[in-house]
Amino acid sequence: MVMFTLRRFLQLIPVFFGATLLVYFLVFATPGDPIAALSGGKPMAPAVEAALRAQYNLDQPFWVQYGLYLKNLVTLNLGQTFSGQEVATVIARAYPVTARLAIMALAFEAVFGVLFGVIAGLRKGKLFDSTVLIASLVVIAVPTFVLGFVLQLIVGVQLGWARPTVSGTAPWNELILPALVLGLVSLAYVIRLTRASISENMNADYVRTATAKGLSRRRVVMVHILRNSLIPVITFLGADLGALMGGAIVTEGIFNVPGVGNLLYQAILKGESATVVAVVGILVIVFVVANLVVDLLYAVLDPRIRYV
């Protein structure tokens, strides 16, 4: 198990550098001049423009810029934004908000997705199963920004059950509605994945054997069927944690959440490669750690799985 964990950790190194290199190149190749965007499109004195380009290494070729970024990264220096703020400080303010939002969305889709999926799988072909399948298909088909604006209008404005927008401090209670919107599409996938897995395992040989031994239906479902059915669901949820944090741009824009989504969007518009690469680098770490946890959970859910 220790060797497996070490091997997974070592995989982080090439993944991290490959992701940062790709993102840095994409930001570098994006059309537009960051200095022009910094000045608001107004004319700038040549001396001032040259000083700004030298300050942010924009007068250097791509490989030199990326090399200087890696050099600063070794000393945990993530650089500065074009407004003069430290990138680490900006991320430290935004990431906890998005982390809370992603955790709430993940908990929502995990609890209700598995619950509805199990019930639908056990009642395959009945009214509840058909209703859940149709509702999940509708949620998948409707874009996230449409779901966000509709729920914001109905729940936040008309019914007044939640704030239409999130305040600057972004407390847990104000993130409930954005988390619901963020996790809705993934919830539909978890329901359908759990239902399919439950339906498939109900006809497995070990289930018939357990039933023939006289075990209660509850024990057969909870101990034998559910544990084996959760393996693909856990895999999806582990990968979805990073996707939720990276895909919160639309949701955070609708509800004015001061998180990583807004930060990343503004950084892309301004061409702030240091900010974009730092955010993506943290997302890569989240992906790798989540996948590591998922792999370790496999052995818990299925005793037949052993890592050497």
mmCIF file of C-alpha atoms in Angstrom:
data_model
loop_
_atom_site.group_PDB
_atom_site.id
_atom_site.type_symbol
_atom_site.label_atom_id
_atom_site.label_comp_id
_atom_site.label_asym_id
_atom_site.label_seq_id
_atom_site.Cartn_x
_atom_site.Cartn_y
_atom_site.Cartn_z
ATOM 1 C CA MET A 1 0.000 0.000 0.000
ATOM 2 C CA VAL A 2 2.857 2.380 0.806
ATOM 3 C CA MET A 3 4.540 1.685 -2.535
ATOM 4 C CA PHE A 4 1.229 2.231 -4.323
ATOM 5 C CA THR A 5 0.741 5.593 -2.580
ATOM 6 C CA LEU A 6 4.325 6.625 -3.407
ATOM 7 C CA ARG A 7 3.877 5.665 -7.044
ATOM 8 C CA ARG A 8 0.679 7.712 -7.227
ATOM 9 C CA PHE A 9 2.462 10.677 -5.653
ATOM 10 C CA LEU A 10 5.320 10.464 -8.150
ATOM 11 C CA GLN A 11 2.793 10.561 -10.976
ATOM 12 C CA LEU A 12 1.910 14.057 -9.802
ATOM 13 C CA ILE A 13 5.256 15.464 -10.957
ATOM 14 C CA PRO A 14 4.989 14.900 -14.756
ATOM 15 C CA VAL A 15 1.256 15.608 -14.690
ATOM 16 C CA PHE A 16 1.806 18.924 -12.908
ATOM 17 C CA PHE A 17 4.604 20.132 -15.182
ATOM 18 C CA GLY A 18 2.802 18.931 -18.317
ATOM 19 C CA ALA A 19 -0.408 20.731 -17.341
ATOM 20 C CA THR A 20 1.343 23.965 -16.392
ATOM 21 C CA LEU A 21 3.385 23.940 -19.605
ATOM 22 C CA LEU A 22 0.284 23.436 -21.744
ATOM 23 C CA VAL A 23 -1.730 26.111 -19.956
ATOM 24 C CA TYR A 24 1.157 28.574 -19.980
ATOM 25 C CA PHE A 25 1.547 28.072 -23.728
ATOM 26 C CA LEU A 26 -2.192 28.520 -24.371
ATOM 27 C CA VAL A 27 -2.239 31.786 -22.410
ATOM 28 C CA PHE A 28 0.930 32.911 -24.204
ATOM 29 C CA ALA A 29 -0.621 32.124 -27.615
ATOM 30 C CA THR A 30 -3.950 33.818 -26.845
ATOM 31 C CA PRO A 31 -4.489 36.849 -29.107
ATOM 32 C CA GLY A 32 -4.352 40.233 -27.451
ATOM 33 C CA ASP A 33 -1.859 42.362 -25.560
ATOM 34 C CA PRO A 34 -1.985 42.143 -21.753
ATOM 35 C CA ILE A 35 -0.388 45.577 -21.399
ATOM 36 C CA ALA A 36 -3.055 47.119 -23.639
ATOM 37 C CA ALA A 37 -5.711 45.453 -21.509
ATOM 38 C CA LEU A 38 -3.993 46.776 -18.375
ATOM 39 C CA SER A 39 -4.201 50.351 -19.670
ATOM 40 C CA GLY A 40 -7.838 49.962 -20.718
ATOM 41 C CA GLY A 41 -6.975 50.421 -24.386
ATOM 42 C CA LYS A 42 -5.674 53.960 -23.803
ATOM 43 C CA PRO A 43 -2.320 55.125 -25.193
ATOM 44 C CA MET A 44 0.625 54.536 -22.876
ATOM 45 C CA ALA A 45 3.995 56.216 -22.795
ATOM 46 C CA PRO A 46 6.641 54.034 -24.505
ATOM 47 C CA ALA A 47 8.908 54.140 -21.462
ATOM 48 C CA VAL A 48 6.087 53.058 -19.136
ATOM 49 C CA GLU A 49 5.046 50.278 -21.513
ATOM 50 C CA ALA A 50 8.608 49.004 -21.795
ATOM 51 C CA ALA A 51 9.015 49.042 -18.009
ATOM 52 C CA LEU A 52 5.809 47.054 -17.529
ATOM 53 C CA ARG A 53 6.824 44.480 -20.141
ATOM 54 C CA ALA A 54 10.195 44.063 -18.441
ATOM 55 C CA GLN A 55 8.558 43.819 -14.992
ATOM 56 C CA TYR A 56 6.265 40.960 -16.053
ATOM 57 C CA ASN A 57 8.835 39.366 -18.446
ATOM 58 C CA LEU A 58 6.511 39.965 -21.408
ATOM 59 C CA ASP A 59 9.479 41.111 -23.504
ATOM 60 C CA GLN A 60 11.005 37.616 -23.292
ATOM 61 C CA PRO A 61 10.274 34.591 -25.538
ATOM 62 C CA PHE A 62 7.968 31.838 -24.333
ATOM 63 C CA TRP A 63 10.606 29.405 -23.027
ATOM 64 C CA VAL A 64 12.332 32.143 -21.047
ATOM 65 C CA GLN A 65 9.047 33.223 -19.478
ATOM 66 C CA TYR A 66 8.140 29.654 -18.537
ATOM 67 C CA GLY A 67 11.636 29.001 -17.179
ATOM 68 C CA LEU A 68 11.466 32.096 -14.990
ATOM 69 C CA TYR A 69 8.048 30.984 -13.755
ATOM 70 C CA LEU A 70 9.404 27.546 -12.761
ATOM 71 C CA LYS A 71 12.379 29.196 -11.078
ATOM 72 C CA ASN A 72 10.062 31.328 -8.955
ATOM 73 C CA LEU A 73 7.852 28.310 -8.295
ATOM 74 C CA VAL A 74 10.723 26.498 -6.585
ATOM 75 C CA THR A 75 10.798 29.284 -3.987
ATOM 76 C CA LEU A 76 6.966 29.174 -3.724
ATOM 77 C CA ASN A 77 6.748 32.548 -5.461
ATOM 78 C CA LEU A 78 3.652 32.457 -7.702
ATOM 79 C CA GLY A 79 4.279 35.938 -9.065
ATOM 80 C CA GLN A 80 2.105 39.036 -9.159
ATOM 81 C CA THR A 81 -1.063 40.059 -10.941
ATOM 82 C CA PHE A 82 -1.038 43.067 -13.254
ATOM 83 C CA SER A 83 -2.659 45.057 -10.446
ATOM 84 C CA GLY A 84 0.368 44.445 -8.206
ATOM 85 C CA GLN A 85 -1.205 41.861 -5.882
ATOM 86 C CA GLU A 86 0.534 38.633 -4.971
ATOM 87 C CA VAL A 87 -1.016 35.684 -6.841
ATOM 88 C CA ALA A 88 -0.766 33.531 -3.702
ATOM 89 C CA THR A 89 -2.786 36.122 -1.745
ATOM 90 C CA VAL A 90 -5.489 36.341 -4.416
ATOM 91 C CA ILE A 91 -5.798 32.552 -4.622
ATOM 92 C CA ALA A 92 -5.857 32.223 -0.830
ATOM 93 C CA ARG A 93 -8.940 34.461 -0.776
ATOM 94 C CA ALA A 94 -10.767 32.766 -3.634
ATOM 95 C CA TYR A 95 -9.971 29.051 -3.225
ATOM 96 C CA PRO A 96 -11.661 28.446 0.147
ATOM 97 C CA VAL A 97 -14.927 29.800 -1.286
ATOM 98 C CA THR A 98 -14.819 27.492 -4.319
ATOM 99 C CA ALA A 99 -13.716 24.583 -2.124
ATOM 100 C CA ARG A 100 -16.775 25.052 0.101
ATOM 101 C CA LEU A 101 -18.992 25.324 -2.959
ATOM 102 C CA ALA A 102 -17.525 22.169 -4.544
ATOM 103 C CA ILE A 103 -17.729 20.144 -1.301
ATOM 104 C CA MET A 104 -21.392 21.082 -0.846
ATOM 105 C CA ALA A 105 -22.185 20.183 -4.460
ATOM 106 C CA LEU A 106 -20.303 16.883 -4.135
ATOM 107 C CA ALA A 107 -22.131 15.976 -0.919
ATOM 108 C CA PHE A 108 -25.462 16.842 -2.533
ATOM 109 C CA GLU A 109 -24.884 14.687 -5.601
ATOM 110 C CA ALA A 110 -23.354 11.817 -3.618
ATOM 111 C CA VAL A 111 -26.154 11.513 -1.041
ATOM 112 C CA PHE A 112 -29.186 12.080 -3.254
ATOM 113 C CA GLY A 113 -27.630 10.557 -6.372
ATOM 114 C CA VAL A 114 -26.832 7.247 -4.663
ATOM 115 C CA LEU A 115 -30.160 7.227 -2.786
ATOM 116 C CA PHE A 116 -32.329 7.808 -5.872
ATOM 117 C CA GLY A 117 -30.120 5.531 -7.981
ATOM 118 C CA VAL A 118 -30.425 2.632 -5.530
ATOM 119 C CA ILE A 119 -34.210 2.983 -5.274
ATOM 120 C CA ALA A 120 -34.554 3.237 -9.063
ATOM 121 C CA GLY A 121 -32.283 0.210 -9.570
ATOM 122 C CA LEU A 122 -34.232 -1.913 -7.095
ATOM 123 C CA ARG A 123 -37.527 -0.854 -8.713
ATOM 124 C CA LYS A 124 -36.414 -1.140 -12.309
ATOM 125 C CA GLY A 125 -39.241 -0.645 -14.801
ATOM 126 C CA LYS A 126 -41.669 0.815 -12.240
ATOM 127 C CA LEU A 127 -43.071 4.340 -11.954
ATOM 128 C CA PHE A 128 -40.305 5.709 -9.692
ATOM 129 C CA ASP A 129 -37.606 4.355 -12.004
ATOM 130 C CA SER A 130 -39.205 5.863 -15.111
ATOM 131 C CA THR A 131 -39.744 9.223 -13.381
ATOM 132 C CA VAL A 132 -36.143 9.412 -12.178
ATOM 133 C CA LEU A 133 -34.766 8.517 -15.619
ATOM 134 C CA ILE A 134 -36.875 11.174 -17.355
ATOM 135 C CA ALA A 135 -36.050 13.847 -14.762
ATOM 136 C CA SER A 136 -32.300 13.107 -14.906
ATOM 137 C CA LEU A 137 -32.352 13.242 -18.700
ATOM 138 C CA VAL A 138 -34.061 16.655 -18.587
ATOM 139 C CA VAL A 139 -31.430 17.974 -16.152
ATOM 140 C CA ILE A 140 -28.610 16.723 -18.384
ATOM 141 C CA ALA A 141 -30.195 18.267 -21.484
ATOM 142 C CA VAL A 142 -30.745 21.751 -19.981
ATOM 143 C CA PRO A 143 -27.582 23.937 -19.870
ATOM 144 C CA THR A 144 -26.237 24.883 -16.448
ATOM 145 C CA PHE A 145 -26.680 28.619 -16.973
ATOM 146 C CA VAL A 146 -30.381 28.094 -17.745
ATOM 147 C CA LEU A 147 -30.855 26.013 -14.581
ATOM 148 C CA GLY A 148 -28.968 28.647 -12.609
ATOM 149 C CA PHE A 149 -31.022 31.606 -13.809
ATOM 150 C CA VAL A 150 -34.339 29.718 -13.385
ATOM 151 C CA LEU A 151 -33.566 28.625 -9.807
ATOM 152 C CA GLN A 152 -32.192 32.064 -8.991
ATOM 153 C CA LEU A 153 -35.435 33.672 -10.208
ATOM 154 C CA ILE A 154 -37.832 31.195 -8.578
ATOM 155 C CA VAL A 155 -36.072 30.272 -5.334
ATOM 156 C CA GLY A 156 -34.135 33.496 -4.750
ATOM 157 C CA VAL A 157 -36.372 36.260 -6.116
ATOM 158 C CA GLN A 158 -39.975 35.028 -6.177
ATOM 159 C CA LEU A 159 -40.037 32.670 -3.171
ATOM 160 C CA GLY A 160 -37.281 34.392 -1.184
ATOM 161 C CA TRP A 161 -35.954 31.139 0.239
ATOM 162 C CA ALA A 162 -32.335 32.065 -0.499
ATOM 163 C CA ARG A 163 -30.239 35.075 -1.464
ATOM 164 C CA PRO A 164 -30.225 35.607 -5.257
ATOM 165 C CA THR A 165 -26.540 36.533 -5.050
ATOM 166 C CA VAL A 166 -23.769 35.647 -2.634
ATOM 167 C CA SER A 167 -22.225 38.273 -0.378
ATOM 168 C CA GLY A 168 -18.508 38.972 -0.230
ATOM 169 C CA THR A 169 -17.858 36.679 2.730
ATOM 170 C CA ALA A 170 -19.711 33.765 1.060
ATOM 171 C CA PRO A 171 -20.945 31.920 4.186
ATOM 172 C CA TRP A 172 -22.073 28.305 3.988
ATOM 173 C CA ASN A 173 -25.797 29.076 4.032
ATOM 174 C CA GLU A 174 -25.554 31.427 1.045
ATOM 175 C CA LEU A 175 -23.773 28.762 -1.019
ATOM 176 C CA ILE A 176 -26.620 26.228 -0.798
ATOM 177 C CA LEU A 177 -28.415 27.400 -3.948
ATOM 178 C CA PRO A 178 -25.224 27.772 -6.063
ATOM 179 C CA ALA A 179 -24.079 24.331 -4.867
ATOM 180 C CA LEU A 180 -27.437 22.874 -5.896
ATOM 181 C CA VAL A 181 -27.051 24.340 -9.385
ATOM 182 C CA LEU A 182 -23.410 23.256 -9.659
ATOM 183 C CA GLY A 183 -24.162 19.673 -8.625
ATOM 184 C CA LEU A 184 -27.428 19.122 -10.526
ATOM 185 C CA VAL A 185 -25.904 17.778 -13.751
ATOM 186 C CA SER A 186 -23.487 15.518 -11.887
ATOM 187 C CA LEU A 187 -26.396 14.393 -9.695
ATOM 188 C CA ALA A 188 -28.228 13.159 -12.785
ATOM 189 C CA TYR A 189 -25.163 11.184 -13.915
ATOM 190 C CA VAL A 190 -24.686 9.667 -10.435
ATOM 191 C CA ILE A 191 -28.332 8.570 -10.367
ATOM 192 C CA ARG A 192 -28.130 6.897 -13.771
ATOM 193 C CA LEU A 193 -24.741 5.323 -13.014
ATOM 194 C CA THR A 194 -25.898 3.947 -9.646
ATOM 195 C CA ARG A 195 -29.129 2.644 -11.142
ATOM 196 C CA ALA A 196 -27.331 0.833 -13.958
ATOM 197 C CA SER A 197 -24.781 -0.672 -11.575
ATOM 198 C CA ILE A 198 -27.448 -1.819 -9.106
ATOM 199 C CA SER A 199 -29.545 -3.367 -11.900
ATOM 200 C CA GLU A 200 -26.549 -5.235 -13.269
ATOM 201 C CA ASN A 201 -25.367 -6.598 -9.910
ATOM 202 C CA MET A 202 -28.833 -7.779 -8.883
ATOM 203 C CA ASN A 203 -28.515 -10.610 -11.405
ATOM 204 C CA ALA A 204 -24.964 -11.582 -10.373
ATOM 205 C CA ASP A 205 -24.183 -15.105 -9.146
ATOM 206 C CA TYR A 206 -23.034 -13.976 -5.698
ATOM 207 C CA VAL A 207 -26.398 -12.263 -5.138
ATOM 208 C CA ARG A 208 -28.313 -15.419 -5.986
ATOM 209 C CA THR A 209 -26.001 -17.400 -3.710
ATOM 210 C CA ALA A 210 -26.523 -14.974 -0.813
ATOM 211 C CA THR A 211 -30.288 -15.109 -1.330
ATOM 212 C CA ALA A 212 -30.230 -18.918 -1.443
ATOM 213 C CA LYS A 213 -28.400 -18.967 1.915
ATOM 214 C CA GLY A 214 -31.417 -17.274 3.457
ATOM 215 C CA LEU A 215 -29.916 -13.834 4.033
ATOM 216 C CA SER A 216 -32.427 -11.016 4.423
ATOM 217 C CA ARG A 217 -33.072 -8.776 1.433
ATOM 218 C CA ARG A 218 -31.750 -5.777 3.352
ATOM 219 C CA ARG A 219 -28.433 -7.510 4.066
ATOM 220 C CA VAL A 220 -28.133 -8.713 0.465
ATOM 221 C CA VAL A 221 -28.722 -5.188 -0.851
ATOM 222 C CA MET A 222 -26.575 -3.277 1.680
ATOM 223 C CA VAL A 223 -23.635 -5.678 2.042
ATOM 224 C CA HIS A 224 -23.401 -7.440 -1.313
ATOM 225 C CA ILE A 225 -25.101 -5.380 -4.023
ATOM 226 C CA LEU A 226 -24.449 -1.825 -2.833
ATOM 227 C CA ARG A 227 -20.759 -2.227 -1.980
ATOM 228 C CA ASN A 228 -19.914 -3.625 -5.407
ATOM 229 C CA SER A 229 -22.190 -1.168 -7.192
ATOM 230 C CA LEU A 230 -20.510 1.849 -5.598
ATOM 231 C CA ILE A 231 -17.114 1.254 -7.254
ATOM 232 C CA PRO A 232 -17.931 3.053 -10.561
ATOM 233 C CA VAL A 233 -19.863 5.713 -8.622
ATOM 234 C CA ILE A 234 -16.878 6.448 -6.352
ATOM 235 C CA THR A 235 -14.664 6.694 -9.438
ATOM 236 C CA PHE A 236 -16.994 9.278 -10.961
ATOM 237 C CA LEU A 237 -17.264 11.294 -7.744
ATOM 238 C CA GLY A 238 -13.488 11.368 -7.309
ATOM 239 C CA ALA A 239 -12.949 12.789 -10.780
ATOM 240 C CA ASP A 240 -15.920 15.106 -10.377
ATOM 241 C CA LEU A 241 -14.434 16.920 -7.370
ATOM 242 C CA GLY A 242 -11.770 18.556 -9.540
ATOM 243 C CA ALA A 243 -14.299 19.129 -12.329
ATOM 244 C CA LEU A 244 -16.623 20.935 -9.920
ATOM 245 C CA MET A 245 -13.857 23.274 -8.765
ATOM 246 C CA GLY A 246 -12.703 23.969 -12.314
ATOM 247 C CA GLY A 247 -16.174 24.180 -13.816
ATOM 248 C CA ALA A 248 -17.639 26.654 -11.349
ATOM 249 C CA ILE A 249 -17.083 29.628 -13.660
ATOM 250 C CA VAL A 250 -20.692 29.758 -14.909
ATOM 251 C CA THR A 251 -22.260 29.124 -11.508
ATOM 252 C CA GLU A 252 -20.030 31.646 -9.745
ATOM 253 C CA GLY A 253 -20.816 34.194 -12.444
ATOM 254 C CA ILE A 254 -24.588 33.759 -12.047
ATOM 255 C CA PHE A 255 -24.583 34.023 -8.245
ATOM 256 C CA ASN A 256 -21.656 36.453 -7.982
ATOM 257 C CA VAL A 257 -19.604 34.016 -5.923
ATOM 258 C CA PRO A 258 -16.119 35.458 -5.164
ATOM 259 C CA GLY A 259 -14.326 32.205 -5.959
ATOM 260 C CA VAL A 260 -11.812 30.681 -8.315
ATOM 261 C CA GLY A 261 -14.225 30.714 -11.270
ATOM 262 C CA ASN A 262 -14.428 34.506 -11.356
ATOM 263 C CA LEU A 263 -10.710 34.783 -10.642
ATOM 264 C CA LEU A 264 -9.804 32.428 -13.486
ATOM 265 C CA TYR A 265 -12.173 34.142 -15.936
ATOM 266 C CA GLN A 266 -10.751 37.592 -15.217
ATOM 267 C CA ALA A 267 -7.179 36.290 -15.402
ATOM 268 C CA ILE A 268 -7.802 34.746 -18.838
ATOM 269 C CA LEU A 269 -9.296 38.000 -20.127
ATOM 270 C CA LYS A 270 -6.295 39.977 -18.870
ATOM 271 C CA GLY A 271 -3.727 37.419 -20.035
ATOM 272 C CA GLU A 272 -2.320 36.932 -16.532
ATOM 273 C CA SER A 273 -0.496 33.675 -17.183
ATOM 274 C CA ALA A 274 0.896 33.442 -13.646
ATOM 275 C CA THR A 275 -2.594 33.441 -12.116
ATOM 276 C CA VAL A 276 -4.048 31.016 -14.651
ATOM 277 C CA VAL A 277 -1.188 28.524 -14.303
ATOM 278 C CA ALA A 278 -1.261 28.718 -10.500
ATOM 279 C CA VAL A 279 -5.014 27.997 -10.405
ATOM 280 C CA VAL A 280 -4.711 25.121 -12.874
ATOM 281 C CA GLY A 281 -1.734 23.724 -10.961
ATOM 282 C CA ILE A 282 -3.775 23.515 -7.772
ATOM 283 C CA LEU A 283 -6.611 21.871 -9.714
ATOM 284 C CA VAL A 284 -4.159 19.248 -10.983
ATOM 285 C CA ILE A 285 -3.128 18.484 -7.406
ATOM 286 C CA VAL A 286 -6.798 18.176 -6.401
ATOM 287 C CA PHE A 287 -7.415 15.743 -9.281
ATOM 288 C CA VAL A 288 -4.443 13.543 -8.397
ATOM 289 C CA VAL A 289 -5.207 13.476 -4.650
ATOM 290 C CA ALA A 290 -8.884 12.702 -5.325
ATOM 291 C CA ASN A 291 -7.944 9.834 -7.628
ATOM 292 C CA LEU A 292 -5.526 8.529 -4.997
ATOM 293 C CA VAL A 293 -8.297 8.497 -2.389
ATOM 294 C CA VAL A 294 -10.623 6.753 -4.856
ATOM 295 C CA ASP A 295 -8.071 4.034 -5.551
ATOM 296 C CA LEU A 296 -7.616 3.447 -1.830
ATOM 297 C CA LEU A 297 -11.395 3.201 -1.365
ATOM 298 C CA TYR A 298 -11.555 0.387 -3.932
ATOM 299 C CA ALA A 299 -9.936 -1.974 -1.434
ATOM 300 C CA VAL A 300 -12.430 -0.920 1.225
ATOM 301 C CA LEU A 301 -15.464 -1.512 -0.973
ATOM 302 C CA ASP A 302 -14.239 -4.752 -2.547
ATOM 303 C CA PRO A 303 -12.021 -7.010 -0.379
ATOM 304 C CA ARG A 304 -10.933 -8.896 -3.505
ATOM 305 C CA ILE A 305 -8.929 -5.874 -4.587
ATOM 306 C CA ARG A 306 -5.415 -5.753 -3.171
ATOM 307 C CA TYR A 307 -2.563 -3.420 -4.030
ATOM 308 C CA VAL A 308 0.967 -4.705 -3.847
#
